[in-house]
Short mmCIF file of C-alpha atoms in Angstrom, two decimals:
data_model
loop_
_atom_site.label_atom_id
_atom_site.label_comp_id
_atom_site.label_asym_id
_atom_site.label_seq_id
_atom_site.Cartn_x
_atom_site.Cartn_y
_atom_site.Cartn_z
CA UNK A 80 -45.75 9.93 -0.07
CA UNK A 81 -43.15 7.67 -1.94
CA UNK A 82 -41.93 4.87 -0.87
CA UNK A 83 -38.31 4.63 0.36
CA UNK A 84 -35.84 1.48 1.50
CA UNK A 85 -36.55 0.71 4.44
CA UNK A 86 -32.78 0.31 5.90
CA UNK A 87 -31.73 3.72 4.70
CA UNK A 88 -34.66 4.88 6.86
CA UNK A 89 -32.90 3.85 9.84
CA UNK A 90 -30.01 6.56 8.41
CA UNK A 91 -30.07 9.97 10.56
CA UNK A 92 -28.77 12.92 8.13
CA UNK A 93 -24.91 13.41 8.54
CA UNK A 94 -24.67 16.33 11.23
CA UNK A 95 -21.99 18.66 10.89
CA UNK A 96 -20.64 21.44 13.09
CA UNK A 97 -22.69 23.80 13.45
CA UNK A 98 -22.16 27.12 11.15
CA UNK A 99 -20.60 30.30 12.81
CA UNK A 100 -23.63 32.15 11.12
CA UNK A 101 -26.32 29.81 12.99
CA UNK A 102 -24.83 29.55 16.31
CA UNK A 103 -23.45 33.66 16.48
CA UNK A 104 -27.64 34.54 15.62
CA UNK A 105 -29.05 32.01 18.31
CA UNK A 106 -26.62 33.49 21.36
CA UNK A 107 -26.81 36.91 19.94
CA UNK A 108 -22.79 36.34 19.12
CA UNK A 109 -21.01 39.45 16.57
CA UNK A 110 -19.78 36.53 14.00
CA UNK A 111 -16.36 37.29 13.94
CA UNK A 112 -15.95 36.28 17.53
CA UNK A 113 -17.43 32.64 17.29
CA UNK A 114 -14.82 30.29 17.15
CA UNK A 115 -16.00 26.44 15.32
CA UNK A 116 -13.85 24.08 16.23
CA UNK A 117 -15.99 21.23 15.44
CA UNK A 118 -15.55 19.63 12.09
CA UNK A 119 -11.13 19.23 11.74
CA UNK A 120 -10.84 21.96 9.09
CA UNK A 121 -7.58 23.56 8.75
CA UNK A 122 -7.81 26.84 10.92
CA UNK A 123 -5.84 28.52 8.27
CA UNK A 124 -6.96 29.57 4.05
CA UNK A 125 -4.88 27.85 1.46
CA UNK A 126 -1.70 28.43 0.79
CA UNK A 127 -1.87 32.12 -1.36
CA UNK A 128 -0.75 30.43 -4.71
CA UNK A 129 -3.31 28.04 -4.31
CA UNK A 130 -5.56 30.73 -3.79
CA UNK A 131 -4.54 32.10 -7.05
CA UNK A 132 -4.64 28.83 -8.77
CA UNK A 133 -8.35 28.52 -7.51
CA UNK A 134 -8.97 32.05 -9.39
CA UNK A 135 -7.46 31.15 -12.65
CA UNK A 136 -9.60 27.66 -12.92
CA UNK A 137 -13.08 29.89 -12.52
CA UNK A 138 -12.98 30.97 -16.19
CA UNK A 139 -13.22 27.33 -17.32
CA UNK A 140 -16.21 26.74 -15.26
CA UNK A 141 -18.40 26.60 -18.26
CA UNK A 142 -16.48 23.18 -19.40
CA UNK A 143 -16.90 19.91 -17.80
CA UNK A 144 -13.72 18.91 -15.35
CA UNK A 145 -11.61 16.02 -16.16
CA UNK A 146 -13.03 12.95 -15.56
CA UNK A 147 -9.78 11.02 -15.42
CA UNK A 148 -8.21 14.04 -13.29
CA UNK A 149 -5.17 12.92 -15.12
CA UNK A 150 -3.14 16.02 -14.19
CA UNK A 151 -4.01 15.69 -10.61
CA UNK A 152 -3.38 12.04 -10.50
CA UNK A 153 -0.23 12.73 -12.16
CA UNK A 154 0.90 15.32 -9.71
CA UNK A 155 -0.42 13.11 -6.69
CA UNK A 156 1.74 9.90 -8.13
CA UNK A 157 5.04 12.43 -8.32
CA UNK A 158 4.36 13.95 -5.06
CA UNK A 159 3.73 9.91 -3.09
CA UNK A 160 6.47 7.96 -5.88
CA UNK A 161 3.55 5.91 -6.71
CA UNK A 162 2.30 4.77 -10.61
CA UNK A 163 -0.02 6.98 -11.83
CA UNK A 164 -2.06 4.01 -12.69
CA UNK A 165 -2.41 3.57 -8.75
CA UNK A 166 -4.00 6.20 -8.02
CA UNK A 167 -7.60 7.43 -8.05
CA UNK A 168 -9.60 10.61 -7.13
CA UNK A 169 -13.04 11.79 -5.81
CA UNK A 170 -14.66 14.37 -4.34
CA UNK A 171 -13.16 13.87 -0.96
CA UNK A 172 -12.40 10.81 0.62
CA UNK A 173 -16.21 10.32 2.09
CA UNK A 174 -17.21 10.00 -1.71
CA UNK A 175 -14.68 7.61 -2.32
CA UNK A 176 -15.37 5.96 0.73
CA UNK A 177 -19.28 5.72 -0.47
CA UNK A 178 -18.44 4.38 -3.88
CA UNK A 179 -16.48 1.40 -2.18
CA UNK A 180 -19.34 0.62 -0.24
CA UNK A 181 -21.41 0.47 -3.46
CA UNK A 182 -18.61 -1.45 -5.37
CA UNK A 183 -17.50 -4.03 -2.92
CA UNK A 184 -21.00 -4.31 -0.81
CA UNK A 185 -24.23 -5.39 -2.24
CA UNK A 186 -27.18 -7.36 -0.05
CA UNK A 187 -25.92 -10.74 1.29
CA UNK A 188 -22.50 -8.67 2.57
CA UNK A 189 -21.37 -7.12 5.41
CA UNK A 190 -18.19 -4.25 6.50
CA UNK A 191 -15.80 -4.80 9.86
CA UNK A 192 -14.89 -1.54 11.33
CA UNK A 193 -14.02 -0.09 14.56
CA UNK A 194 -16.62 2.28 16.46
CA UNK A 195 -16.61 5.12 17.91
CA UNK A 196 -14.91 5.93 14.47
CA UNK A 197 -15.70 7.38 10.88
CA UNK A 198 -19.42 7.47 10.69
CA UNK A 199 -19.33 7.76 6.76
CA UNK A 200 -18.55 3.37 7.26
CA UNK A 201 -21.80 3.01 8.79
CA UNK A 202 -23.23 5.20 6.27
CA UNK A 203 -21.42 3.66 3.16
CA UNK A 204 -22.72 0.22 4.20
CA UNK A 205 -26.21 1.02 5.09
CA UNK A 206 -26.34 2.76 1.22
CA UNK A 207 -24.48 0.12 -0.16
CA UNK A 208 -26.63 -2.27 1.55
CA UNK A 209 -24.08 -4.42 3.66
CA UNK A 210 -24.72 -5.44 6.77
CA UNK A 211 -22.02 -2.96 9.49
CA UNK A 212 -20.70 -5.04 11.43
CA UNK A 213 -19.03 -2.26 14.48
CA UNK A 214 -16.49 -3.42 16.71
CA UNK A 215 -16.19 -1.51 20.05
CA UNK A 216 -12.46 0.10 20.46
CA UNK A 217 -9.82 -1.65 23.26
CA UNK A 218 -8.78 0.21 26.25
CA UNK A 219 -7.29 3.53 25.41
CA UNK A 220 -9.54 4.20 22.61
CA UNK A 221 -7.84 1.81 20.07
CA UNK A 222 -8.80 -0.48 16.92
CA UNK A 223 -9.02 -3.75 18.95
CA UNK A 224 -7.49 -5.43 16.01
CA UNK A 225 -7.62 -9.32 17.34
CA UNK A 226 -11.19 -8.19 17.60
CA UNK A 227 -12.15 -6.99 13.77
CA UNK A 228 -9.69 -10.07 12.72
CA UNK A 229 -12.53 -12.31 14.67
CA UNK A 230 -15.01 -10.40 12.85
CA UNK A 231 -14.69 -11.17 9.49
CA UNK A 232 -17.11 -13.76 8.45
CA UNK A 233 -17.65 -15.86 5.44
CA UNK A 234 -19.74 -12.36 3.91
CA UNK A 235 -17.47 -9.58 4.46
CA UNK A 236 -16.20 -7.79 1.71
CA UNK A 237 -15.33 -4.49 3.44
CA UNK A 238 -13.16 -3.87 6.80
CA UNK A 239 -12.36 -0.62 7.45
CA UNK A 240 -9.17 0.91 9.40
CA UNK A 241 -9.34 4.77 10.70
CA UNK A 242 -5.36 5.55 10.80
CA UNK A 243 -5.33 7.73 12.51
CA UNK A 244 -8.50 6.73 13.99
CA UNK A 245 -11.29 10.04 13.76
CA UNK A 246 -12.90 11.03 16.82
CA UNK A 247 -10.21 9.77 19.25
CA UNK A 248 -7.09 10.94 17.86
CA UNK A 249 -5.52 7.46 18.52
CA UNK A 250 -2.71 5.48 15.86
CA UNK A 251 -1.70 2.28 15.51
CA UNK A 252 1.66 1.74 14.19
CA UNK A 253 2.63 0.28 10.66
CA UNK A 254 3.72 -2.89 11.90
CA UNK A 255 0.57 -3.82 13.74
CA UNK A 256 -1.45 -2.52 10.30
CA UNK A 257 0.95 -4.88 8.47
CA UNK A 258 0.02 -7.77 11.10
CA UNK A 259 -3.23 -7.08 10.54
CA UNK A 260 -3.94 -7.22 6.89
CA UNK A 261 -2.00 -10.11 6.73
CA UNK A 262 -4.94 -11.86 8.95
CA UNK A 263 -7.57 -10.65 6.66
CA UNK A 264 -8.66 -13.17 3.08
CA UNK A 265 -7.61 -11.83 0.37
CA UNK A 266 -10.46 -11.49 -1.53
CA UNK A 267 -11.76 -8.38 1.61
CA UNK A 268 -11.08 -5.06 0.30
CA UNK A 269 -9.12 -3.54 3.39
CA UNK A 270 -9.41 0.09 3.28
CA UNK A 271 -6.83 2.24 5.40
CA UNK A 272 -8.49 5.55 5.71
CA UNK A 273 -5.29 7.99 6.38
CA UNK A 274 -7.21 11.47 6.31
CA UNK A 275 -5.24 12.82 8.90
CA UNK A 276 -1.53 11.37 7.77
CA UNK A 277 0.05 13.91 7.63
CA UNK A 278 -0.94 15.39 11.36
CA UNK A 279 1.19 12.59 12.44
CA UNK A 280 4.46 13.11 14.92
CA UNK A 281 4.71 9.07 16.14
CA UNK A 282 7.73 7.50 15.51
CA UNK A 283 6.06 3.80 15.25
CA UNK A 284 3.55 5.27 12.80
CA UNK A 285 3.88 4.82 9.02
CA UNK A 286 1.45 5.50 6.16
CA UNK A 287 0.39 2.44 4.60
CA UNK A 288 1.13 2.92 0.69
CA UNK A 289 3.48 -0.11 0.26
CA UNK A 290 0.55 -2.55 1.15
CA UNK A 291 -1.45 -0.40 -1.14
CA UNK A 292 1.04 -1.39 -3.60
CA UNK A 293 1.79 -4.64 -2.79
CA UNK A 294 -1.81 -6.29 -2.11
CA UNK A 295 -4.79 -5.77 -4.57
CA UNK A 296 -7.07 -5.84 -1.53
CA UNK A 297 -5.35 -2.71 0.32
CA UNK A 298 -6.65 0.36 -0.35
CA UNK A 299 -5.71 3.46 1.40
CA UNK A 300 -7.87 7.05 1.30
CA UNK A 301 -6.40 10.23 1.89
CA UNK A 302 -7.66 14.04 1.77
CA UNK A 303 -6.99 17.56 0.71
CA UNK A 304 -9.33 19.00 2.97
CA UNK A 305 -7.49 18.93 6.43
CA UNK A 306 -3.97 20.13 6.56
CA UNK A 307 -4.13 21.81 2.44
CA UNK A 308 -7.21 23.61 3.89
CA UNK A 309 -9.57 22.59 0.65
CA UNK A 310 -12.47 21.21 2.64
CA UNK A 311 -14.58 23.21 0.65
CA UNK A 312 -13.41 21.86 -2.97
CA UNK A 313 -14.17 18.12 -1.97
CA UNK A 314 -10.84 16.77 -3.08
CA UNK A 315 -10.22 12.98 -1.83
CA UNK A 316 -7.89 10.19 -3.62
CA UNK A 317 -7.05 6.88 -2.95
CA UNK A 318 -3.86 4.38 -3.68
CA UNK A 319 -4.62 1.24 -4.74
CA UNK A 320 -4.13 -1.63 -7.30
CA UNK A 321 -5.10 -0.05 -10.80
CA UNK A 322 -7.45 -3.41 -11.52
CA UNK A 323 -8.80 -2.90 -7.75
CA UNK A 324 -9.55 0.88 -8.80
CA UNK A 325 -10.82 0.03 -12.28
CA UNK A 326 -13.54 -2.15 -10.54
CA UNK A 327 -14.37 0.55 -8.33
CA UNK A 328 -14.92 3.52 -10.40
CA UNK A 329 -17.53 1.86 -12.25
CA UNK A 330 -19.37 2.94 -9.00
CA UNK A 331 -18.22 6.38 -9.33
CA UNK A 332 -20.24 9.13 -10.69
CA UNK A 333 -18.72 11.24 -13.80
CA UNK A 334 -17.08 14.56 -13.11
CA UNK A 335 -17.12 14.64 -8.82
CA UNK A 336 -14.16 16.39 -8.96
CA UNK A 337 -14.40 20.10 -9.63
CA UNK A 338 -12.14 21.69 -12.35
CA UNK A 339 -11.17 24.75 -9.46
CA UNK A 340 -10.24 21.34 -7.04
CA UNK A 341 -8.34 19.73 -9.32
CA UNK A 342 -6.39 23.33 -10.09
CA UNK A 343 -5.83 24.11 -5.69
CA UNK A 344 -4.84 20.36 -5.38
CA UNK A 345 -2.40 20.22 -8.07
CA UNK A 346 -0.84 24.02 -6.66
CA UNK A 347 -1.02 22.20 -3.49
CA UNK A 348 1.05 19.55 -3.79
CA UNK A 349 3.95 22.12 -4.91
CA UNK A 350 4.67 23.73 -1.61
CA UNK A 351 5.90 21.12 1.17
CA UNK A 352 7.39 24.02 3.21
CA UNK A 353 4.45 25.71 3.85
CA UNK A 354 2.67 22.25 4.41
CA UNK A 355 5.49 21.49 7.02
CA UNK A 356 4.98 24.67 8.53
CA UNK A 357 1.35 24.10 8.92
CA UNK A 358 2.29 20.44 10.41
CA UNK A 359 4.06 22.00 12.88
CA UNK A 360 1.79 24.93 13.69
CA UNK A 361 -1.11 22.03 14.16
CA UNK A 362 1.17 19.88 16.58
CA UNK A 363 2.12 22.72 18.92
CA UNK A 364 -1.61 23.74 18.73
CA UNK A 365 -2.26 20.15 19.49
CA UNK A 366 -0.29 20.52 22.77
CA UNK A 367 -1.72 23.96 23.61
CA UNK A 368 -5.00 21.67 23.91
CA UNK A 369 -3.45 18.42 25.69
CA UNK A 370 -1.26 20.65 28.70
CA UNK A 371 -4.39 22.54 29.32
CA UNK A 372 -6.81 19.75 29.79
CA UNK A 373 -4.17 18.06 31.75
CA UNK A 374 -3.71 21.32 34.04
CA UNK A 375 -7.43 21.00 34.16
CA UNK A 376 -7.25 17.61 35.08
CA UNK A 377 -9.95 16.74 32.31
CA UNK A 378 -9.81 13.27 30.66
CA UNK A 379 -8.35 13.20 26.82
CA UNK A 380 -7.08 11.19 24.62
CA UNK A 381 -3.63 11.60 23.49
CA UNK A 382 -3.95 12.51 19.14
CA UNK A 383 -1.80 12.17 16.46
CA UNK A 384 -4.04 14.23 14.30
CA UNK A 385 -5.66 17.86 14.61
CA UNK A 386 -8.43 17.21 17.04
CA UNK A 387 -8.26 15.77 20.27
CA UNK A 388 -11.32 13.84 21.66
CA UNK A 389 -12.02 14.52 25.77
CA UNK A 390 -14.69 14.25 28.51
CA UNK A 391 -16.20 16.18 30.98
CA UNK A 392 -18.53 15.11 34.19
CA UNK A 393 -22.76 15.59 32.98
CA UNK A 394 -24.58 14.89 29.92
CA UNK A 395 -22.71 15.89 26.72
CA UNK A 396 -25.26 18.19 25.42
CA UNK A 397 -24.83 20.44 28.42
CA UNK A 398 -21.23 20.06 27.89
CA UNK A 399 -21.16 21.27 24.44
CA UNK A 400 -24.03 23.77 25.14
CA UNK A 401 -22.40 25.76 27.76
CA UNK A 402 -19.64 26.04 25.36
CA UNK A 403 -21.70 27.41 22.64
CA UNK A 404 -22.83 30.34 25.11
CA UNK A 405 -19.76 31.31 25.54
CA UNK A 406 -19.18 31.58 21.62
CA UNK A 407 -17.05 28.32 20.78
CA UNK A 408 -18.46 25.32 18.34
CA UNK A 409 -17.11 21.67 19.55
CA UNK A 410 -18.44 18.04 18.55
CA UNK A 411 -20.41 16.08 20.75
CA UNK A 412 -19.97 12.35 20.56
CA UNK A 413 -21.86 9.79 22.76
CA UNK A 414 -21.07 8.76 27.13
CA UNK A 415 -20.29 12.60 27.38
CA UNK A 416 -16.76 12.69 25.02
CA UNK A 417 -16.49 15.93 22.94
CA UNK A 418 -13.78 16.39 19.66
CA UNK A 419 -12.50 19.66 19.47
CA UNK A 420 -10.25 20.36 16.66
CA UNK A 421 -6.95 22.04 16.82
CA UNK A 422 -7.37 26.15 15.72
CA UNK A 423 -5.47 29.19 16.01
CA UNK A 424 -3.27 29.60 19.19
CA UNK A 425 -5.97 32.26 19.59
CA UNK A 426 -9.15 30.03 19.14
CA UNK A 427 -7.61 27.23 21.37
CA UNK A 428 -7.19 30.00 23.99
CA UNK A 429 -10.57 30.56 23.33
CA UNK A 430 -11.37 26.81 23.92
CA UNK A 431 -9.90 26.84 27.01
CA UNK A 432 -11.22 29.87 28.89
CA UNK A 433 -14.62 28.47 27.85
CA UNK A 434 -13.66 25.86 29.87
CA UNK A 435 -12.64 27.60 32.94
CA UNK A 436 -16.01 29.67 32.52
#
């Protein structure tokens, strides 16, 4: 048998939602009724041109992508009024997130960030070999900010923010981000993970690009697989100082980005109506989910992004077990809280009866 490091052996294998496939052969389930609402993908395909885009890029499959994905990049800067220079892609925004562990970590180190929250931090920092250092959320399932300010010590190099924070749906607003990275030394990388930004309906929220821009230890991570609907493509970039990103893609594997991704994100970016209409199709789906666990009288969490976390009375295995025999796919999480993401109108109906059953 090889021999392996001994702290990545502590790692469990990432666990994602179950497949439709898996779970409609094990409950003798036709497919095509099973409804997986467990891992925040867009309920909806790409926009059609996209679709087309993705079709045109297969015949140049035989060629390596661009490494620089200066198009993308490019398009990205237009789209955010950023420098091109500031910005940097990946194959999503867990790869990105895994570099910057690599980059900025290193034995003798250790990472701030909230938990419940992103498990990809713990991961990152186990690979990169930092110490994680998790700091339990404040009442209502918030960062506890004055807490991760406290602790930072002497070898931290890495504190992550979830903004909106991922499983709990909860925000903090861009002043109290501002307050906060203005606590932190400015030789931490603070990394504002925004994958669900654009999910957001707060007033007091704001994304955090102008620290981004402003600081050369801010860096915040977005995605194009939740609201563009390319989870598949692994599409992720980040904003940043371009000396900050130079450093960090020296970490980076060549080519993570797919030529077909960089084609979808690119078409993506050109269609902000049908984006908005999928905003607001994911916020009224959002409160399809909130009234009826409030008519239900179930505990939630009030979300600003397309799941919303909640819990039930009993273990959460039985929770999220009885709902898989009645054909619908949630996320357990620990103390018996479950995420389900926002679907269809349909599929959160679907959600919901399998409640009530």
């Amino acid at each position: 048998m090889p021999r392996f490091r001994a702290d990545v052996s502590r790692i469990s294998p990432y666990t994602p939602g179950r497949p439709i496939a898996d779970v409609a052969a094990e409950y003798g389930f036709d497919p095509t009724t099973v409804v997986k609402l467990a891992s925040n993908e867009a309920p909806l395909p790409p926009f059609p041109a996209v679709r087309e885009a993705m079709a045109a890029a297969i015949g140049e499959t035989n060629r390596y992508p661009d490494n620089d994905c200066l198009e993308l990049r490019a398009a990205i800067a237009e789209n955010l009024a950023v420098p091109a220079g500031t910005v940097w892609v990946g194959g999503g925004s867990s790869e990105l997130l895994r570099v910057i562990g690599t980059a900025a970590g290193g034995p003798g180190t250790s990472a701030v960030y909230a938990w419940p929250s992103f498990i990809i931090y713990r991961l990152a920092s186990i690979i990169g070999m930092s110490e994680p250092v998790e700091v339990p959320l404040a009442p209502g399932h918030r960062h506890d900010l004055p807490a991760m300010a406290a602790a930072i010590r002497p070898d931290t190099t890495i504190v992550y923010v979830c903004n909106p924070n991922n499983p709990t749906g909860s925000h903090l607003s861009g002043q109290e981000v501002a307050d906060f990275v203005g606590q932190v030394p400015a030789d931490v990388l603070v990394v504002i993970d925004e994958a669900y930004h654009e999910y957001v309906t707060a007033p007091d929220y704001h994304g955090a690009l102008a620290l981004a821009l402003e600081r050369p230890n801010v860096l915040v991570t977005r995605t194009f697989s939740k609201v563009f609907g390319l989870a598949a493509l692994r599409v992720g970039y980040a904003i940043g100082s371009p000396e900050t990103i130079t450093e960090l893609r020296k970490a980076q594997a060549p080519f993570t980005v797919a030529a077909m991704g960089q084609a979808a994100a690119i078409e993506a970016l050109r269609h902000p109506a049908e984006l908005g209409e999928r905003v607001a199709q994911n916020t009224a789906g959002r409160d399809q989910i909130e009234r009826g666990l409030a008519d239900r009288s179930i505990e939630y969490v009030p979300s600003q992004a397309n799941f919303v976390y909640f819990r039930l009375d009993g273990p959460t295995a039985e929770t999220t077990t009885a709902l898989l025999r009645h054909g619908v796919i949630v996320r357990p999480f620990a103390d018996g809280w479950v995420r389900v993401t926002v679907g269809t109108p349909y599929e959160n109906g679907r959600f919901l009866s399998a409640l009530d059953a």
